[in-house]
Amino acid sequence: MPIAITGATGLLGTRLLEILAERHDSVILLSRPGGIPARERIVRYLRASGRPEEAIAGIAARLRTVVVELERPMLGLTQQRFQNLADELDEIWHVAASIDLNSDPQRLHLTNTVGTRRIIELADAGARKPMLHHVSTIGVAGRRPVGRIYEPDLDDSYGFTTRYEESKFLAEVAVREWSARTGRPAVVHRPSVLVTDARPHPHLPTHPLLTGLQLTRKLVNTLAMTGESRERLVVRIPGDPKALINMLPVDEAARLMVEVAGRPPESRVDTYHIVHPRDVQVSLIAEVFEELFEDVLPITWRFVPSAPQQPTPWETMVYQTMGTFMPFMSYRRRFDDLGLRRLGLTGDFTPPVDRDYLLRSFGSEQYTLSA
């Protein structure tokens, strides 16, 4: 069954591709122009992950690359090439997205919203009526701070914390509108924050939590140079220590998505929260950060109900650098995973994301500043 995938060289895409290539004879990589060819990047990832050469060769033999431009009509292809591509597909996985929360809003819109519409056009044009798998995000819940969020929910009345969330919301709306217009089924996968405890490697994709760690490292470096490193700093963070962030190992997310894809659709648009059954409290993340930097610059992250009226100079630096992430320090919402539970795909057997996992995930021996 010929399938196509976008975003195959990213954190989630690499894992998805590896599983999908074991189940399908032909996988087409819809890849952006320029840079290292997608097929070569996939091979590098597989080698860096320690896969046997025989397995790598088997996967590489199933791959074919089509260079596309997601934001352009017909993906930047000629009409004939676009139609030929559409007609040979039975399944499309749209994984590609810009996940930089601080990216230019126009770039986020083009990549995440317009790019999704172009992939919908590809699915719409195919003679074999390919199944569309759209990778969204739990971030489409926007600024809703508390309560249980269910899989059918798609509501913008709370607004959005970031333009990234808004762009992904609009992309999911486009998928639902297409399905309603054509009567075609689709599957929407909404993963939470995806993490990995694999040791960092130049040929392995990074993951979102490392962005936060790298920002913290910058702050610690700056503060250490001010001479404050002789005493413990207390930084007041506006937030709730019992606020929740859902994190899921990326390998588990890929496994769940492919398992879901193997089931027949139950409705017009099946939506699944690809989440961990147990949330992580932000206080645990703060404790891990404290431990990582203890030998460099002792810091205590103290949660307070609101931003102090007279922040210290280092608190001001923290607020300016980490401002995009601050709202997430107060959310107590939970994401219902009824779809996965009904299929028996999640539960107590799901790999835990605990203190030890987070320490491995951050790769402390490589990312902590040296004294």
mmCIF file of C-alpha atoms in Angstrom:
data_model
loop_
_atom_site.group_PDB
_atom_site.id
_atom_site.type_symbol
_atom_site.label_atom_id
_atom_site.label_comp_id
_atom_site.label_asym_id
_atom_site.label_seq_id
_atom_site.Cartn_x
_atom_site.Cartn_y
_atom_site.Cartn_z
ATOM 1 C CA MET A 1 0.000 0.000 0.000
ATOM 2 C CA PRO A 2 1.846 3.140 -1.164
ATOM 3 C CA ILE A 3 1.850 5.878 1.468
ATOM 4 C CA ALA A 4 3.305 9.382 1.723
ATOM 5 C CA ILE A 5 4.608 11.229 4.762
ATOM 6 C CA THR A 6 5.639 14.821 5.452
ATOM 7 C CA GLY A 7 8.011 15.751 8.249
ATOM 8 C CA ALA A 8 9.738 12.358 8.155
ATOM 9 C CA THR A 9 13.067 13.758 9.390
ATOM 10 C CA GLY A 10 11.683 15.363 12.570
ATOM 11 C CA LEU A 11 11.481 14.044 16.119
ATOM 12 C CA LEU A 12 8.156 12.256 15.614
ATOM 13 C CA GLY A 13 8.455 11.693 11.867
ATOM 14 C CA THR A 14 11.615 9.578 12.153
ATOM 15 C CA ARG A 15 9.941 7.221 14.603
ATOM 16 C CA LEU A 16 6.745 7.026 12.589
ATOM 17 C CA LEU A 17 8.619 6.395 9.377
ATOM 18 C CA GLU A 18 10.601 3.539 10.865
ATOM 19 C CA ILE A 19 7.409 1.712 11.900
ATOM 20 C CA LEU A 20 5.497 2.543 8.727
ATOM 21 C CA ALA A 21 8.366 1.380 6.492
ATOM 22 C CA GLU A 22 8.220 -2.018 8.186
ATOM 23 C CA ARG A 23 4.517 -2.329 7.304
ATOM 24 C CA HIS A 24 4.405 -0.866 3.783
ATOM 25 C CA ASP A 25 6.316 -1.734 0.639
ATOM 26 C CA SER A 26 6.574 1.846 -0.580
ATOM 27 C CA VAL A 27 6.917 5.057 1.434
ATOM 28 C CA ILE A 28 7.173 8.414 -0.313
ATOM 29 C CA LEU A 29 8.978 11.146 1.590
ATOM 30 C CA LEU A 30 7.401 14.509 0.809
ATOM 31 C CA SER A 31 10.461 16.630 1.518
ATOM 32 C CA ARG A 32 11.354 20.304 1.375
ATOM 33 C CA PRO A 33 13.937 21.453 -1.193
ATOM 34 C CA GLY A 34 17.508 22.161 -0.165
ATOM 35 C CA GLY A 35 19.756 20.776 2.505
ATOM 36 C CA ILE A 36 20.734 17.149 3.017
ATOM 37 C CA PRO A 37 18.335 14.864 1.089
ATOM 38 C CA ALA A 38 15.615 13.399 3.302
ATOM 39 C CA ARG A 39 16.513 9.783 2.525
ATOM 40 C CA GLU A 40 20.116 10.379 3.582
ATOM 41 C CA ARG A 41 18.989 12.061 6.798
ATOM 42 C CA ILE A 42 16.771 9.082 7.597
ATOM 43 C CA VAL A 43 19.679 6.686 7.091
ATOM 44 C CA ARG A 44 21.854 8.838 9.370
ATOM 45 C CA TYR A 45 19.146 8.780 12.037
ATOM 46 C CA LEU A 46 18.803 4.995 11.851
ATOM 47 C CA ARG A 47 22.567 4.518 12.189
ATOM 48 C CA ALA A 48 22.772 6.965 15.101
ATOM 49 C CA SER A 49 19.937 5.030 16.765
ATOM 50 C CA GLY A 50 21.994 1.846 16.579
ATOM 51 C CA ARG A 51 19.890 -0.012 14.023
ATOM 52 C CA PRO A 52 21.618 -2.948 12.264
ATOM 53 C CA GLU A 53 22.851 -2.217 8.752
ATOM 54 C CA GLU A 54 20.634 -4.950 7.314
ATOM 55 C CA ALA A 55 17.538 -3.314 8.829
ATOM 56 C CA ILE A 56 18.637 0.116 7.597
ATOM 57 C CA ALA A 57 19.106 -1.194 4.067
ATOM 58 C CA GLY A 58 15.667 -2.791 4.168
ATOM 59 C CA ILE A 59 14.001 0.457 5.197
ATOM 60 C CA ALA A 60 16.010 2.602 2.773
ATOM 61 C CA ALA A 61 15.006 0.334 -0.126
ATOM 62 C CA ARG A 62 11.344 1.191 0.489
ATOM 63 C CA LEU A 63 11.867 4.957 0.463
ATOM 64 C CA ARG A 64 11.368 7.355 -2.392
ATOM 65 C CA THR A 65 11.651 11.135 -2.170
ATOM 66 C CA VAL A 66 9.463 13.736 -3.857
ATOM 67 C CA VAL A 67 10.626 17.300 -3.272
ATOM 68 C CA VAL A 68 7.645 19.570 -2.584
ATOM 69 C CA GLU A 69 6.870 23.055 -1.313
ATOM 70 C CA LEU A 70 4.086 22.714 1.221
ATOM 71 C CA GLU A 71 2.873 26.299 1.007
ATOM 72 C CA ARG A 72 2.431 26.370 -2.789
ATOM 73 C CA PRO A 73 -0.551 25.165 -4.864
ATOM 74 C CA MET A 74 -0.097 21.565 -6.033
ATOM 75 C CA LEU A 75 2.874 21.437 -3.629
ATOM 76 C CA GLY A 76 4.956 23.316 -6.181
ATOM 77 C CA LEU A 77 4.698 20.435 -8.682
ATOM 78 C CA THR A 78 3.460 20.512 -12.240
ATOM 79 C CA GLN A 79 -0.165 19.531 -12.646
ATOM 80 C CA GLN A 80 0.797 16.176 -14.167
ATOM 81 C CA ARG A 81 3.314 15.300 -11.439
ATOM 82 C CA PHE A 82 0.872 16.375 -8.734
ATOM 83 C CA GLN A 83 -1.888 14.199 -10.193
ATOM 84 C CA ASN A 84 0.408 11.209 -10.650
ATOM 85 C CA LEU A 85 1.520 11.477 -7.032
ATOM 86 C CA ALA A 86 -2.042 11.791 -5.743
ATOM 87 C CA ASP A 87 -3.282 8.828 -7.779
ATOM 88 C CA GLU A 88 -0.747 6.325 -6.426
ATOM 89 C CA LEU A 89 -1.422 6.917 -2.714
ATOM 90 C CA ASP A 90 -3.568 4.914 -0.321
ATOM 91 C CA GLU A 91 -2.544 6.820 2.811
ATOM 92 C CA ILE A 92 -1.077 10.229 3.662
ATOM 93 C CA TRP A 93 0.588 11.114 6.964
ATOM 94 C CA HIS A 94 0.896 14.862 7.478
ATOM 95 C CA VAL A 95 3.458 15.288 10.257
ATOM 96 C CA ALA A 96 5.426 18.354 9.119
ATOM 97 C CA ALA A 97 4.943 21.503 11.183
ATOM 98 C CA SER A 98 6.798 24.473 12.575
ATOM 99 C CA ILE A 99 6.808 23.994 16.357
ATOM 100 C CA ASP A 100 8.825 27.098 17.276
ATOM 101 C CA LEU A 101 6.512 28.954 19.652
ATOM 102 C CA ASN A 102 8.377 32.204 19.015
ATOM 103 C CA SER A 103 8.432 31.907 15.234
ATOM 104 C CA ASP A 104 7.098 34.612 12.936
ATOM 105 C CA PRO A 105 3.265 34.352 12.884
ATOM 106 C CA GLN A 106 3.190 34.491 9.082
ATOM 107 C CA ARG A 107 5.675 31.611 8.866
ATOM 108 C CA LEU A 108 3.619 29.565 11.335
ATOM 109 C CA HIS A 109 0.479 30.219 9.308
ATOM 110 C CA LEU A 110 2.087 29.255 6.005
ATOM 111 C CA THR A 111 3.727 26.095 7.304
ATOM 112 C CA ASN A 112 1.060 24.801 9.667
ATOM 113 C CA THR A 113 -2.248 26.050 8.254
ATOM 114 C CA VAL A 114 -1.647 26.598 4.539
ATOM 115 C CA GLY A 115 0.620 23.531 4.384
ATOM 116 C CA THR A 116 -2.191 21.389 5.790
ATOM 117 C CA ARG A 117 -4.618 22.741 3.208
ATOM 118 C CA ARG A 118 -2.186 21.764 0.427
ATOM 119 C CA ILE A 119 -1.935 18.220 1.800
ATOM 120 C CA ILE A 120 -5.738 18.091 1.928
ATOM 121 C CA GLU A 121 -5.750 19.027 -1.772
ATOM 122 C CA LEU A 122 -3.422 16.105 -2.429
ATOM 123 C CA ALA A 123 -5.747 13.727 -0.567
ATOM 124 C CA ASP A 124 -8.748 15.200 -2.386
ATOM 125 C CA ALA A 125 -7.189 14.686 -5.827
ATOM 126 C CA GLY A 126 -6.229 11.037 -5.380
ATOM 127 C CA ALA A 127 -8.155 8.486 -7.428
ATOM 128 C CA ARG A 128 -7.670 5.890 -4.668
ATOM 129 C CA LYS A 129 -9.134 8.263 -2.043
ATOM 130 C CA PRO A 130 -6.217 7.973 0.384
ATOM 131 C CA MET A 131 -6.834 8.012 4.128
ATOM 132 C CA LEU A 132 -5.563 11.228 5.684
ATOM 133 C CA HIS A 133 -3.712 11.091 9.003
ATOM 134 C CA HIS A 134 -3.224 14.606 10.335
ATOM 135 C CA VAL A 135 -0.853 15.151 13.264
ATOM 136 C CA SER A 136 -2.243 18.026 15.303
ATOM 137 C CA THR A 137 -1.454 18.870 18.952
ATOM 138 C CA ILE A 138 -3.191 19.073 22.327
ATOM 139 C CA GLY A 139 -2.273 22.768 22.022
ATOM 140 C CA VAL A 140 -5.453 23.349 19.994
ATOM 141 C CA ALA A 141 -7.132 23.626 23.416
ATOM 142 C CA GLY A 142 -5.577 27.093 23.578
ATOM 143 C CA ARG A 143 -5.732 29.032 26.840
ATOM 144 C CA ARG A 144 -8.306 26.838 28.523
ATOM 145 C CA PRO A 145 -6.685 26.613 31.988
ATOM 146 C CA VAL A 146 -8.636 23.909 33.843
ATOM 147 C CA GLY A 147 -11.069 21.031 33.350
ATOM 148 C CA ARG A 148 -11.078 17.885 31.273
ATOM 149 C CA ILE A 149 -10.631 18.351 27.540
ATOM 150 C CA TYR A 150 -12.243 15.688 25.384
ATOM 151 C CA GLU A 151 -11.196 14.445 21.978
ATOM 152 C CA PRO A 152 -14.200 15.872 20.061
ATOM 153 C CA ASP A 153 -13.524 19.348 21.542
ATOM 154 C CA LEU A 154 -12.286 21.994 19.112
ATOM 155 C CA ASP A 155 -13.124 25.414 20.499
ATOM 156 C CA ASP A 156 -11.339 28.751 20.076
ATOM 157 C CA SER A 157 -13.438 30.685 22.613
ATOM 158 C CA TYR A 158 -10.584 30.697 25.161
ATOM 159 C CA GLY A 159 -8.100 32.191 22.708
ATOM 160 C CA PHE A 160 -4.577 30.876 22.299
ATOM 161 C CA THR A 161 -1.396 31.039 24.321
ATOM 162 C CA THR A 162 0.777 31.137 21.198
ATOM 163 C CA ARG A 163 0.364 31.676 17.461
ATOM 164 C CA TYR A 164 1.614 28.112 16.999
ATOM 165 C CA GLU A 165 -1.496 26.793 18.762
ATOM 166 C CA GLU A 166 -3.740 29.012 16.644
ATOM 167 C CA SER A 167 -2.126 27.848 13.400
ATOM 168 C CA LYS A 168 -2.603 24.201 14.377
ATOM 169 C CA PHE A 169 -6.207 24.887 15.420
ATOM 170 C CA LEU A 170 -6.959 26.355 11.991
ATOM 171 C CA ALA A 171 -5.276 23.374 10.337
ATOM 172 C CA GLU A 172 -7.493 20.954 12.249
ATOM 173 C CA VAL A 173 -10.567 23.020 11.334
ATOM 174 C CA ALA A 174 -9.552 22.663 7.677
ATOM 175 C CA VAL A 175 -9.376 18.879 8.026
ATOM 176 C CA ARG A 176 -12.852 18.729 9.554
ATOM 177 C CA GLU A 177 -14.313 21.052 6.926
ATOM 178 C CA TRP A 178 -12.828 18.918 4.141
ATOM 179 C CA SER A 179 -14.248 15.739 5.648
ATOM 180 C CA ALA A 180 -17.690 17.322 6.049
ATOM 181 C CA ARG A 181 -17.625 18.591 2.452
ATOM 182 C CA THR A 182 -16.451 15.371 0.816
ATOM 183 C CA GLY A 183 -17.777 12.716 3.189
ATOM 184 C CA ARG A 184 -14.231 11.317 3.377
ATOM 185 C CA PRO A 185 -12.897 9.993 6.705
ATOM 186 C CA ALA A 186 -9.743 11.318 8.379
ATOM 187 C CA VAL A 187 -7.835 10.622 11.574
ATOM 188 C CA VAL A 188 -6.529 13.456 13.743
ATOM 189 C CA HIS A 189 -3.720 12.606 16.158
ATOM 190 C CA ARG A 190 -3.184 15.133 18.967
ATOM 191 C CA PRO A 191 0.119 14.385 20.712
ATOM 192 C CA SER A 192 1.193 16.073 23.922
ATOM 193 C CA VAL A 193 4.749 17.319 24.600
ATOM 194 C CA LEU A 194 6.969 14.659 23.043
ATOM 195 C CA VAL A 195 10.208 13.768 24.804
ATOM 196 C CA THR A 196 12.981 11.223 24.542
ATOM 197 C CA ASP A 197 15.679 9.954 26.865
ATOM 198 C CA ALA A 198 17.948 8.954 23.983
ATOM 199 C CA ARG A 199 21.455 10.360 24.390
ATOM 200 C CA PRO A 200 21.948 13.528 22.301
ATOM 201 C CA HIS A 201 23.572 12.957 18.923
ATOM 202 C CA PRO A 202 24.156 15.322 15.959
ATOM 203 C CA HIS A 203 22.086 13.044 13.696
ATOM 204 C CA LEU A 204 19.171 12.659 16.110
ATOM 205 C CA PRO A 205 16.395 15.291 16.145
ATOM 206 C CA THR A 206 16.162 17.427 19.260
ATOM 207 C CA HIS A 207 13.007 17.652 21.382
ATOM 208 C CA PRO A 208 10.988 20.599 22.778
ATOM 209 C CA LEU A 209 12.099 20.316 26.408
ATOM 210 C CA LEU A 210 15.692 20.919 25.405
ATOM 211 C CA THR A 211 14.621 24.361 24.163
ATOM 212 C CA GLY A 212 13.572 25.242 27.695
ATOM 213 C CA LEU A 213 16.781 23.807 29.091
ATOM 214 C CA GLN A 214 18.926 25.726 26.621
ATOM 215 C CA LEU A 215 17.141 28.977 27.519
ATOM 216 C CA THR A 216 17.739 28.227 31.195
ATOM 217 C CA ARG A 217 21.382 27.486 30.461
ATOM 218 C CA LYS A 218 21.703 30.897 28.804
ATOM 219 C CA LEU A 219 20.167 32.563 31.846
ATOM 220 C CA VAL A 220 22.384 30.679 34.254
ATOM 221 C CA ASN A 221 25.439 31.610 32.211
ATOM 222 C CA THR A 222 24.449 35.281 32.274
ATOM 223 C CA LEU A 223 23.692 35.255 35.991
ATOM 224 C CA ALA A 224 26.923 33.434 36.789
ATOM 225 C CA MET A 225 28.905 36.135 34.968
ATOM 226 C CA THR A 226 27.253 38.845 37.103
ATOM 227 C CA GLY A 227 28.952 37.414 40.181
ATOM 228 C CA GLU A 228 25.733 36.078 41.714
ATOM 229 C CA SER A 229 27.061 32.504 41.680
ATOM 230 C CA ARG A 230 28.330 32.719 45.274
ATOM 231 C CA GLU A 231 24.872 32.499 46.776
ATOM 232 C CA ARG A 232 21.609 30.708 46.053
ATOM 233 C CA LEU A 233 19.238 32.717 43.917
ATOM 234 C CA VAL A 234 15.507 32.603 44.520
ATOM 235 C CA VAL A 235 13.459 33.260 41.390
ATOM 236 C CA ARG A 236 9.734 33.794 41.821
ATOM 237 C CA ILE A 237 7.756 32.197 39.001
ATOM 238 C CA PRO A 238 4.120 33.246 38.505
ATOM 239 C CA GLY A 239 2.352 29.908 38.399
ATOM 240 C CA ASP A 240 0.946 26.960 40.288
ATOM 241 C CA PRO A 241 3.331 24.224 41.529
ATOM 242 C CA LYS A 242 0.502 21.734 40.954
ATOM 243 C CA ALA A 243 0.010 22.814 37.338
ATOM 244 C CA LEU A 244 0.185 19.926 34.891
ATOM 245 C CA ILE A 245 2.071 19.272 31.691
ATOM 246 C CA ASN A 246 1.458 16.096 29.736
ATOM 247 C CA MET A 247 4.619 14.515 28.333
ATOM 248 C CA LEU A 248 4.886 11.344 26.300
ATOM 249 C CA PRO A 249 7.981 9.468 25.063
ATOM 250 C CA VAL A 250 8.104 10.004 21.315
ATOM 251 C CA ASP A 251 8.640 6.314 20.551
ATOM 252 C CA GLU A 252 5.453 5.529 22.462
ATOM 253 C CA ALA A 253 3.586 8.259 20.573
ATOM 254 C CA ALA A 254 4.618 6.788 17.215
ATOM 255 C CA ARG A 255 3.583 3.304 18.320
ATOM 256 C CA LEU A 256 0.171 4.535 19.439
ATOM 257 C CA MET A 257 -0.464 6.447 16.217
ATOM 258 C CA VAL A 258 0.353 3.490 13.999
ATOM 259 C CA GLU A 259 -1.790 1.202 16.154
ATOM 260 C CA VAL A 260 -4.678 3.659 15.832
ATOM 261 C CA ALA A 261 -4.136 3.825 12.074
ATOM 262 C CA GLY A 262 -4.600 0.070 11.843
ATOM 263 C CA ARG A 263 -8.181 0.282 13.133
ATOM 264 C CA PRO A 264 -11.111 1.034 10.828
ATOM 265 C CA PRO A 265 -12.480 4.576 11.223
ATOM 266 C CA GLU A 266 -15.408 4.908 13.612
ATOM 267 C CA SER A 267 -16.648 8.340 12.546
ATOM 268 C CA ARG A 268 -16.140 11.032 9.941
ATOM 269 C CA VAL A 269 -13.082 12.419 11.747
ATOM 270 C CA ASP A 270 -11.638 10.167 14.455
ATOM 271 C CA THR A 271 -9.659 12.276 16.931
ATOM 272 C CA TYR A 272 -7.242 10.776 19.438
ATOM 273 C CA HIS A 273 -5.373 12.417 22.281
ATOM 274 C CA ILE A 274 -1.941 10.807 22.045
ATOM 275 C CA VAL A 275 -1.093 11.516 25.675
ATOM 276 C CA HIS A 276 0.397 9.922 28.759
ATOM 277 C CA PRO A 277 -2.126 8.583 31.292
ATOM 278 C CA ARG A 278 -0.223 10.458 34.057
ATOM 279 C CA ASP A 279 0.588 14.165 33.886
ATOM 280 C CA VAL A 280 3.794 15.767 35.181
ATOM 281 C CA GLN A 281 3.591 18.552 37.754
ATOM 282 C CA VAL A 282 5.594 21.655 36.864
ATOM 283 C CA SER A 283 7.114 21.575 40.353
ATOM 284 C CA LEU A 284 8.916 18.351 39.364
ATOM 285 C CA ILE A 285 10.368 20.017 36.274
ATOM 286 C CA ALA A 286 11.566 22.924 38.452
ATOM 287 C CA GLU A 287 13.229 20.464 40.851
ATOM 288 C CA VAL A 288 15.009 18.740 37.963
ATOM 289 C CA PHE A 289 16.284 22.077 36.664
ATOM 290 C CA GLU A 290 17.532 22.956 40.139
ATOM 291 C CA GLU A 291 19.426 19.674 40.319
ATOM 292 C CA LEU A 292 20.951 20.084 36.857
ATOM 293 C CA PHE A 293 22.472 23.472 37.678
ATOM 294 C CA GLU A 294 23.202 23.009 41.394
ATOM 295 C CA ASP A 295 26.981 22.879 40.941
ATOM 296 C CA VAL A 296 27.046 25.872 38.620
ATOM 297 C CA LEU A 297 24.594 28.367 40.062
ATOM 298 C CA PRO A 298 22.243 27.232 42.867
ATOM 299 C CA ILE A 299 18.745 28.442 42.037
ATOM 300 C CA THR A 300 15.407 27.909 43.792
ATOM 301 C CA TRP A 301 12.377 28.302 41.547
ATOM 302 C CA ARG A 302 9.568 29.491 43.832
ATOM 303 C CA PHE A 303 6.035 29.536 42.463
ATOM 304 C CA VAL A 304 3.902 32.571 43.356
ATOM 305 C CA PRO A 305 0.267 33.385 42.413
ATOM 306 C CA SER A 306 1.191 36.374 40.243
ATOM 307 C CA ALA A 307 4.230 38.195 38.939
ATOM 308 C CA PRO A 308 5.882 40.328 41.648
ATOM 309 C CA GLN A 309 5.381 44.071 41.302
ATOM 310 C CA GLN A 310 9.071 44.658 41.968
ATOM 311 C CA PRO A 311 10.969 41.791 40.342
ATOM 312 C CA THR A 312 14.662 41.409 40.973
ATOM 313 C CA PRO A 313 17.011 42.034 38.023
ATOM 314 C CA TRP A 314 17.494 38.293 37.466
ATOM 315 C CA GLU A 315 13.738 37.694 37.698
ATOM 316 C CA THR A 316 13.238 40.314 34.988
ATOM 317 C CA MET A 317 15.711 38.445 32.805
ATOM 318 C CA VAL A 318 13.842 35.196 33.412
ATOM 319 C CA TYR A 319 10.473 36.726 32.566
ATOM 320 C CA GLN A 320 11.793 38.290 29.370
ATOM 321 C CA THR A 321 13.512 35.104 28.205
ATOM 322 C CA MET A 322 10.868 32.584 29.250
ATOM 323 C CA GLY A 323 7.769 34.746 28.732
ATOM 324 C CA THR A 324 6.287 32.478 26.042
ATOM 325 C CA PHE A 325 6.300 29.505 28.409
ATOM 326 C CA MET A 326 4.996 31.276 31.540
ATOM 327 C CA PRO A 327 1.246 30.698 30.957
ATOM 328 C CA PHE A 328 1.806 26.922 30.912
ATOM 329 C CA MET A 329 2.962 27.143 34.536
ATOM 330 C CA SER A 330 -0.636 27.696 35.665
ATOM 331 C CA TYR A 331 -2.718 25.226 33.637
ATOM 332 C CA ARG A 332 -4.376 22.380 35.552
ATOM 333 C CA ARG A 333 -6.258 20.915 32.618
ATOM 334 C CA ARG A 334 -6.308 17.229 31.750
ATOM 335 C CA PHE A 335 -6.643 15.645 28.330
ATOM 336 C CA ASP A 336 -9.068 12.751 28.157
ATOM 337 C CA ASP A 337 -7.685 9.701 26.334
ATOM 338 C CA LEU A 338 -10.889 7.709 25.952
ATOM 339 C CA GLY A 339 -9.992 6.700 22.389
ATOM 340 C CA LEU A 340 -6.724 5.043 23.395
ATOM 341 C CA ARG A 341 -8.243 3.460 26.508
ATOM 342 C CA ARG A 342 -11.148 2.042 24.521
ATOM 343 C CA LEU A 343 -8.648 0.348 22.218
ATOM 344 C CA GLY A 344 -6.571 -0.919 25.155
ATOM 345 C CA LEU A 345 -3.491 0.978 23.946
ATOM 346 C CA THR A 346 -2.594 2.925 27.098
ATOM 347 C CA GLY A 347 -2.565 2.438 30.840
ATOM 348 C CA ASP A 348 -0.222 1.574 33.697
ATOM 349 C CA PHE A 349 2.099 -0.179 31.242
ATOM 350 C CA THR A 350 2.911 3.137 29.503
ATOM 351 C CA PRO A 351 6.582 4.083 30.133
ATOM 352 C CA PRO A 352 6.673 6.594 33.025
ATOM 353 C CA VAL A 353 7.907 10.159 32.657
ATOM 354 C CA ASP A 354 9.320 10.678 36.146
ATOM 355 C CA ARG A 355 12.317 12.421 37.710
ATOM 356 C CA ASP A 356 14.816 9.861 36.424
ATOM 357 C CA TYR A 357 13.351 9.964 32.927
ATOM 358 C CA LEU A 358 13.518 13.773 32.858
ATOM 359 C CA LEU A 359 17.149 13.758 33.965
ATOM 360 C CA ARG A 360 17.968 11.333 31.149
ATOM 361 C CA SER A 361 15.811 13.349 28.762
ATOM 362 C CA PHE A 362 17.753 16.517 29.464
ATOM 363 C CA GLY A 363 21.030 14.664 29.025
ATOM 364 C CA SER A 364 22.542 16.438 32.024
ATOM 365 C CA GLU A 365 26.080 15.271 31.340
ATOM 366 C CA GLN A 366 26.030 17.056 27.976
ATOM 367 C CA TYR A 367 23.757 20.074 28.515
ATOM 368 C CA THR A 368 24.664 21.276 32.018
ATOM 369 C CA LEU A 369 27.156 24.117 32.155
ATOM 370 C CA SER A 370 30.589 23.136 33.366
ATOM 371 C CA ALA A 371 31.683 24.935 36.534
#
